[in-house]
């Protein structure tokens, strides 16, 4: 499904999380992103919406698809895009991050796209600069563009979001993707089930307003969408799962567990995937069910939409004076 972008005004200077967005804000971004999908499939992809603008991508944490996607999005809109890859070891929290922000700020960037291992660090940085800031993932807090691209993928495949049921499975405790998705789905009327062992659920999960299951066959029953998450070993101190083999046995998505979902249920994964750990390779590559590469495609369009609305708001402010 494609939709004409609405004329909704986007009332935010930064994009720090789904938490601050209303349903009309989200729908506006999805409609706008929809129009970029068609443009991105053309041979000539370049626009001049961001001509003269400078976008700096600051990734304090490893990334392939998110960084590339933001870079392509900025370039296709005509911005000058700079990639900074500060080695995590050289960056300390607090003052050092603010110092980095002040340094960059002095160069008059228009948009900063920031990924950081600490929850809240992107907001801290946003408070210290004049540029519009986009959160590209902060710790286990939020990853708003991922939730938007997931929503766009679902809406284009199934025609709607509201009334659907999605099962988000796996390492939810450490996942900013899960957090942003839960917030977005709750806002747009998608029913959410979390499926994970108790050790991989966030504390106070009952406050999320979602159903919780510890068993895949119960959690996946009749769902429209199965969203798998990576086991984020780098965020785990100590042992959260007995072994990867045993984890796959109980929580890995294979055809056997998938059989209880709706017959045409979509399979999603934000990537990077651990094949054979949280998802069986054959299921991940199932061309009829898996929309994992659609998610990557939608990522560029969603980031173009986010850059466009924030740049539009910059036009009205005197941020560079
Ligand atoms: C996710 C992230 O970095 O939060 N990946 C992504 O952005 N595509 C999920 C993950 O790392 O598992």
Short mmCIF file of C-alpha atoms and ligand atoms in Angstrom, two decimals:
data_model
loop_
_atom_site.label_atom_id
_atom_site.label_comp_id
_atom_site.label_asym_id
_atom_site.label_seq_id
_atom_site.Cartn_x
_atom_site.Cartn_y
_atom_site.Cartn_z
CA UNK A 1 0.00 0.00 0.00
CA UNK A 2 1.23 3.47 -0.76
CA UNK A 3 -0.26 6.65 0.57
CA UNK A 4 0.03 10.32 -0.25
CA UNK A 5 2.00 12.15 2.45
CA UNK A 6 -0.29 14.07 4.77
CA UNK A 7 0.31 17.74 5.45
CA UNK A 8 0.76 17.09 9.19
CA UNK A 9 3.28 19.40 10.84
CA UNK A 10 6.03 17.46 12.62
CA UNK A 11 6.31 19.21 15.98
CA UNK A 12 9.79 18.03 17.06
CA UNK A 13 13.26 19.46 16.66
CA UNK A 14 14.96 16.10 17.20
CA UNK A 15 14.00 12.46 16.74
CA UNK A 16 15.11 10.88 20.00
CA UNK A 17 12.52 8.18 20.47
CA UNK A 18 9.12 6.81 19.55
CA UNK A 19 8.01 7.70 23.07
CA UNK A 20 7.68 11.39 22.16
CA UNK A 21 5.73 10.75 18.92
CA UNK A 22 1.94 10.85 18.54
CA UNK A 23 0.01 8.55 16.20
CA UNK A 24 -0.32 11.35 13.57
CA UNK A 25 3.47 12.02 13.80
CA UNK A 26 4.17 8.34 13.09
CA UNK A 27 1.63 8.05 10.26
CA UNK A 28 3.03 11.22 8.67
CA UNK A 29 6.56 9.76 8.66
CA UNK A 30 5.30 6.45 7.23
CA UNK A 31 3.33 8.20 4.45
CA UNK A 32 6.32 10.34 3.55
CA UNK A 33 8.64 7.30 3.59
CA UNK A 34 6.23 5.46 1.30
CA UNK A 35 6.78 8.10 -1.38
CA UNK A 36 10.56 7.61 -1.11
CA UNK A 37 10.32 3.86 -1.71
CA UNK A 38 9.24 4.44 -5.31
CA UNK A 39 11.92 7.11 -5.82
CA UNK A 40 14.64 4.79 -4.51
CA UNK A 41 13.70 2.17 -7.11
CA UNK A 42 14.33 4.58 -9.98
CA UNK A 43 17.68 4.84 -11.74
CA UNK A 44 17.89 8.56 -10.84
CA UNK A 45 17.58 8.70 -7.06
CA UNK A 46 18.88 12.13 -6.22
CA UNK A 47 16.74 14.91 -4.71
CA UNK A 48 17.82 18.33 -3.52
CA UNK A 49 15.71 18.55 -0.35
CA UNK A 50 18.87 18.72 1.80
CA UNK A 51 21.14 20.56 -0.64
CA UNK A 52 23.54 22.79 1.25
CA UNK A 53 22.92 20.88 4.48
CA UNK A 54 25.61 19.02 6.40
CA UNK A 55 24.83 15.70 8.05
CA UNK A 56 27.33 14.11 10.43
CA UNK A 57 26.92 10.44 11.32
CA UNK A 58 28.49 9.73 14.72
CA UNK A 59 28.53 6.03 15.48
CA UNK A 60 30.09 5.25 18.85
CA UNK A 61 29.05 1.62 18.38
CA UNK A 62 29.40 -0.91 15.53
CA UNK A 63 26.86 -0.72 12.74
CA UNK A 64 26.55 -1.80 9.12
CA UNK A 65 23.01 -1.34 7.89
CA UNK A 66 21.95 1.62 10.03
CA UNK A 67 25.00 3.72 9.23
CA UNK A 68 24.99 2.88 5.52
CA UNK A 69 21.28 3.51 5.38
CA UNK A 70 21.57 6.97 6.98
CA UNK A 71 24.48 7.79 4.68
CA UNK A 72 22.53 6.80 1.56
CA UNK A 73 19.42 8.62 2.79
CA UNK A 74 21.36 11.86 3.34
CA UNK A 75 23.21 11.62 0.03
CA UNK A 76 20.06 10.86 -1.95
CA UNK A 77 18.54 14.01 -0.49
CA UNK A 78 21.55 16.04 -1.57
CA UNK A 79 23.21 16.64 1.82
CA UNK A 80 26.96 16.62 2.42
CA UNK A 81 27.41 13.56 4.61
CA UNK A 82 30.37 13.00 6.92
CA UNK A 83 30.95 9.75 8.79
CA UNK A 84 32.71 9.90 12.15
CA UNK A 85 33.66 6.59 13.72
CA UNK A 86 35.06 7.47 17.11
CA UNK A 87 36.71 4.43 18.63
CA UNK A 88 34.69 3.58 21.66
CA UNK A 89 37.79 3.29 23.81
CA UNK A 90 38.73 6.94 23.23
CA UNK A 91 35.32 8.21 24.22
CA UNK A 92 34.31 8.61 27.81
CA UNK A 93 30.88 9.53 29.01
CA UNK A 94 29.71 12.88 30.36
CA UNK A 95 32.09 15.74 29.76
CA UNK A 96 33.94 14.05 26.92
CA UNK A 97 30.75 13.47 24.97
CA UNK A 98 29.68 17.06 25.56
CA UNK A 99 33.12 18.25 24.44
CA UNK A 100 32.76 16.26 21.23
CA UNK A 101 29.34 17.79 20.74
CA UNK A 102 30.65 21.31 21.29
CA UNK A 103 33.47 20.72 18.81
CA UNK A 104 31.11 19.49 16.12
CA UNK A 105 28.62 22.22 16.90
CA UNK A 106 31.25 24.82 16.09
CA UNK A 107 31.34 23.46 12.52
CA UNK A 108 27.63 24.22 12.00
CA UNK A 109 26.26 20.83 11.06
CA UNK A 110 22.53 20.72 10.36
CA UNK A 111 21.80 17.14 11.33
CA UNK A 112 23.66 14.78 13.66
CA UNK A 113 22.84 11.08 13.50
CA UNK A 114 24.09 9.46 16.67
CA UNK A 115 24.48 5.89 17.90
CA UNK A 116 25.87 5.36 21.40
CA UNK A 117 26.21 2.36 23.74
CA UNK A 118 24.70 4.26 26.69
CA UNK A 119 20.96 4.81 27.09
CA UNK A 120 20.26 8.54 27.29
CA UNK A 121 23.57 9.65 25.74
CA UNK A 122 21.93 10.85 22.51
CA UNK A 123 19.51 13.09 24.41
CA UNK A 124 22.41 14.49 26.43
CA UNK A 125 24.17 15.36 23.19
CA UNK A 126 21.01 16.82 21.64
CA UNK A 127 20.75 19.24 24.56
CA UNK A 128 24.25 20.54 23.82
CA UNK A 129 24.01 21.30 20.08
CA UNK A 130 22.07 23.49 17.65
CA UNK A 131 21.69 20.80 15.00
CA UNK A 132 18.73 18.46 14.73
CA UNK A 133 19.67 15.12 16.30
CA UNK A 134 18.45 11.68 15.24
CA UNK A 135 18.87 8.77 17.60
CA UNK A 136 20.32 5.83 15.65
CA UNK A 137 20.20 3.62 18.76
CA UNK A 138 21.17 4.43 22.36
CA UNK A 139 22.06 1.49 24.61
CA UNK A 140 18.99 -0.61 25.31
CA UNK A 141 16.76 2.49 25.28
CA UNK A 142 15.40 3.40 21.81
CA UNK A 143 16.04 2.94 18.09
CA UNK A 144 13.17 4.95 16.59
CA UNK A 145 14.03 4.64 12.88
CA UNK A 146 14.14 0.84 13.22
CA UNK A 147 10.60 0.78 14.65
CA UNK A 148 9.41 3.10 11.86
CA UNK A 149 10.96 0.94 9.14
CA UNK A 150 9.45 -2.17 10.71
CA UNK A 151 6.02 -0.50 10.74
CA UNK A 152 6.40 0.58 7.10
CA UNK A 153 7.40 -2.96 6.08
CA UNK A 154 4.31 -4.39 7.77
CA UNK A 155 1.95 -1.73 6.45
CA UNK A 156 3.10 -2.19 2.87
CA UNK A 157 2.80 -6.00 3.09
CA UNK A 158 -0.46 -6.30 5.03
CA UNK A 159 -2.13 -3.00 4.10
CA UNK A 160 -2.67 -1.88 7.68
CA UNK A 161 -1.25 -2.04 11.17
CA UNK A 162 -4.18 -1.67 13.49
CA UNK A 163 -5.79 -4.89 14.65
CA UNK A 164 -2.75 -7.06 13.84
CA UNK A 165 -0.95 -9.22 16.41
CA UNK A 166 2.84 -9.32 16.52
CA UNK A 167 5.06 -11.62 18.57
CA UNK A 168 8.42 -10.06 19.50
CA UNK A 169 10.72 -12.92 20.46
CA UNK A 170 14.07 -13.38 22.12
CA UNK A 171 16.43 -10.99 23.84
CA UNK A 172 13.94 -8.28 24.73
CA UNK A 173 15.76 -7.14 27.89
CA UNK A 174 18.73 -5.76 25.94
CA UNK A 175 16.85 -4.60 22.86
CA UNK A 176 16.25 -0.97 21.94
CA UNK A 177 14.52 -2.33 18.82
CA UNK A 178 11.94 -4.11 20.99
CA UNK A 179 11.40 -1.04 23.18
CA UNK A 180 10.81 1.32 20.24
CA UNK A 181 8.59 -1.24 18.51
CA UNK A 182 6.45 -1.83 21.61
CA UNK A 183 5.91 1.94 21.94
CA UNK A 184 5.01 2.30 18.26
CA UNK A 185 2.72 -0.74 18.17
CA UNK A 186 0.91 0.39 21.33
CA UNK A 187 0.38 3.83 19.77
CA UNK A 188 -1.00 2.43 16.51
CA UNK A 189 -3.23 -0.29 17.93
CA UNK A 190 -1.11 -3.38 17.12
CA UNK A 191 -1.43 -6.13 19.76
CA UNK A 192 1.98 -7.12 21.12
CA UNK A 193 3.10 -10.41 22.63
CA UNK A 194 6.59 -10.75 24.06
CA UNK A 195 8.03 -14.25 23.96
CA UNK A 196 11.23 -14.89 25.91
CA UNK A 197 12.72 -16.77 28.83
CA UNK A 198 12.27 -14.83 32.11
CA UNK A 199 16.01 -13.93 32.11
CA UNK A 200 15.64 -12.07 28.79
CA UNK A 201 12.58 -10.00 29.72
CA UNK A 202 12.99 -6.44 30.96
CA UNK A 203 12.29 -5.68 34.59
CA UNK A 204 8.79 -4.31 35.20
CA UNK A 205 7.60 -5.87 31.94
CA UNK A 206 4.01 -5.72 33.26
CA UNK A 207 4.13 -1.93 32.79
CA UNK A 208 4.56 -2.31 29.01
CA UNK A 209 0.88 -3.12 28.48
CA UNK A 210 1.63 -6.27 26.47
CA UNK A 211 1.03 -10.04 26.77
CA UNK A 212 4.01 -12.04 27.98
CA UNK A 213 4.77 -15.68 27.08
CA UNK A 214 7.67 -17.96 27.93
CA UNK A 215 6.76 -20.62 25.41
CA UNK A 216 7.13 -20.07 21.64
CA UNK A 217 4.24 -22.33 20.67
CA UNK A 218 1.88 -20.41 22.94
CA UNK A 219 3.24 -16.98 22.06
CA UNK A 220 3.22 -17.53 18.29
CA UNK A 221 -0.30 -18.97 18.13
CA UNK A 222 -2.27 -17.18 15.36
CA UNK A 223 0.03 -14.15 15.16
CA UNK A 224 0.29 -12.09 11.94
CA UNK A 225 3.96 -11.23 12.42
CA UNK A 226 6.90 -12.95 14.10
CA UNK A 227 9.71 -10.53 14.92
CA UNK A 228 12.92 -12.25 16.01
CA UNK A 229 15.68 -10.47 17.94
CA UNK A 230 19.39 -11.11 18.10
CA UNK A 231 20.84 -12.52 21.28
CA UNK A 232 22.87 -9.43 22.29
CA UNK A 233 25.81 -11.17 23.93
CA UNK A 234 27.80 -7.92 24.02
CA UNK A 235 25.26 -6.41 26.43
CA UNK A 236 25.17 -9.42 28.74
CA UNK A 237 27.25 -9.64 31.86
CA UNK A 238 27.15 -13.18 33.11
CA UNK A 239 25.05 -15.99 31.76
CA UNK A 240 21.52 -15.28 30.56
CA UNK A 241 21.05 -18.48 28.54
CA UNK A 242 22.41 -21.99 29.23
CA UNK A 243 23.93 -22.51 25.74
CA UNK A 244 23.23 -21.33 22.20
CA UNK A 245 22.15 -24.86 21.24
CA UNK A 246 19.65 -25.09 24.04
CA UNK A 247 18.45 -21.54 23.33
CA UNK A 248 17.71 -22.48 19.72
CA UNK A 249 15.85 -25.57 20.87
CA UNK A 250 13.41 -23.56 22.98
CA UNK A 251 13.41 -20.09 21.40
CA UNK A 252 14.94 -20.35 17.92
CA UNK A 253 12.45 -19.81 15.10
CA UNK A 254 12.11 -22.90 12.90
CA UNK A 255 9.25 -24.19 10.72
CA UNK A 256 8.02 -26.37 13.54
CA UNK A 257 7.39 -23.45 15.91
CA UNK A 258 6.21 -21.21 13.06
CA UNK A 259 3.47 -23.71 12.20
CA UNK A 260 1.18 -22.32 14.95
CA UNK A 261 1.29 -18.75 13.59
CA UNK A 262 -1.11 -17.61 10.82
CA UNK A 263 -0.28 -19.50 7.59
CA UNK A 264 0.98 -16.34 5.89
CA UNK A 265 2.59 -14.76 8.97
CA UNK A 266 5.52 -12.46 8.16
CA UNK A 267 8.99 -13.18 9.53
CA UNK A 268 11.07 -10.17 10.58
CA UNK A 269 14.53 -9.60 12.05
CA UNK A 270 16.31 -6.24 12.41
CA UNK A 271 19.70 -7.82 11.69
CA UNK A 272 22.43 -8.70 12.19
CA UNK A 273 21.18 -12.29 12.43
CA UNK A 274 22.76 -15.13 14.33
CA UNK A 275 21.73 -17.97 12.06
CA UNK A 276 21.07 -21.15 14.00
CA UNK A 277 20.88 -19.26 17.31
CA UNK A 278 17.65 -17.23 17.24
CA UNK A 279 16.55 -18.15 13.72
CA UNK A 280 16.90 -21.15 11.44
CA UNK A 281 18.66 -20.29 8.16
CA UNK A 282 15.92 -21.74 5.96
CA UNK A 283 13.23 -19.70 7.70
CA UNK A 284 15.31 -16.52 7.45
CA UNK A 285 15.73 -17.06 3.69
CA UNK A 286 12.13 -18.12 2.98
CA UNK A 287 11.21 -15.85 0.07
CA UNK A 288 7.50 -16.22 0.70
CA UNK A 289 7.51 -15.38 4.40
CA UNK A 290 10.69 -13.53 5.36
CA UNK A 291 10.66 -9.73 4.89
CA UNK A 292 14.12 -9.20 6.37
CA UNK A 293 15.51 -7.60 3.20
CA UNK A 294 12.35 -5.49 2.76
CA UNK A 295 13.16 -4.10 6.20
CA UNK A 296 16.57 -3.01 4.94
CA UNK A 297 15.00 -1.36 1.86
CA UNK A 298 12.38 0.45 3.96
CA UNK A 299 15.17 1.66 6.23
CA UNK A 300 16.55 4.05 3.63
CA UNK A 301 13.10 5.47 2.81
CA UNK A 302 12.21 5.96 6.48
CA UNK A 303 15.49 7.75 7.15
CA UNK A 304 14.91 10.03 4.16
CA UNK A 305 11.50 10.91 5.64
CA UNK A 306 13.00 11.64 9.07
CA UNK A 307 15.77 13.78 7.57
CA UNK A 308 13.25 15.68 5.47
CA UNK A 309 10.88 16.60 8.32
CA UNK A 310 13.70 17.68 10.62
CA UNK A 311 15.43 19.71 7.89
CA UNK A 312 12.12 21.36 7.13
CA UNK A 313 11.84 22.47 10.76
CA UNK A 314 15.43 23.76 10.68
CA UNK A 315 14.40 26.09 7.86
CA UNK A 316 12.13 27.84 10.32
CA UNK A 317 14.70 28.20 13.09
CA UNK A 318 17.85 30.25 13.28
CA UNK A 319 19.94 27.34 14.51
CA UNK A 320 23.06 28.38 12.65
CA UNK A 321 23.13 32.00 13.59
C1 LIG B 1 19.86 -3.51 15.93
C2 LIG B 1 20.58 -2.52 16.82
O1 LIG B 1 21.70 -2.14 16.55
O2 LIG B 1 19.94 -2.13 17.79
N1 LIG B 1 20.34 -3.60 14.64
C3 LIG B 1 20.03 -2.66 13.72
O3 LIG B 1 20.01 -1.48 13.98
N2 LIG B 1 19.72 -3.11 12.49
C4 LIG B 1 19.67 -4.80 16.57
C5 LIG B 1 20.88 -5.59 16.99
O4 LIG B 1 22.00 -5.11 17.07
O5 LIG B 1 20.67 -6.78 17.27
#
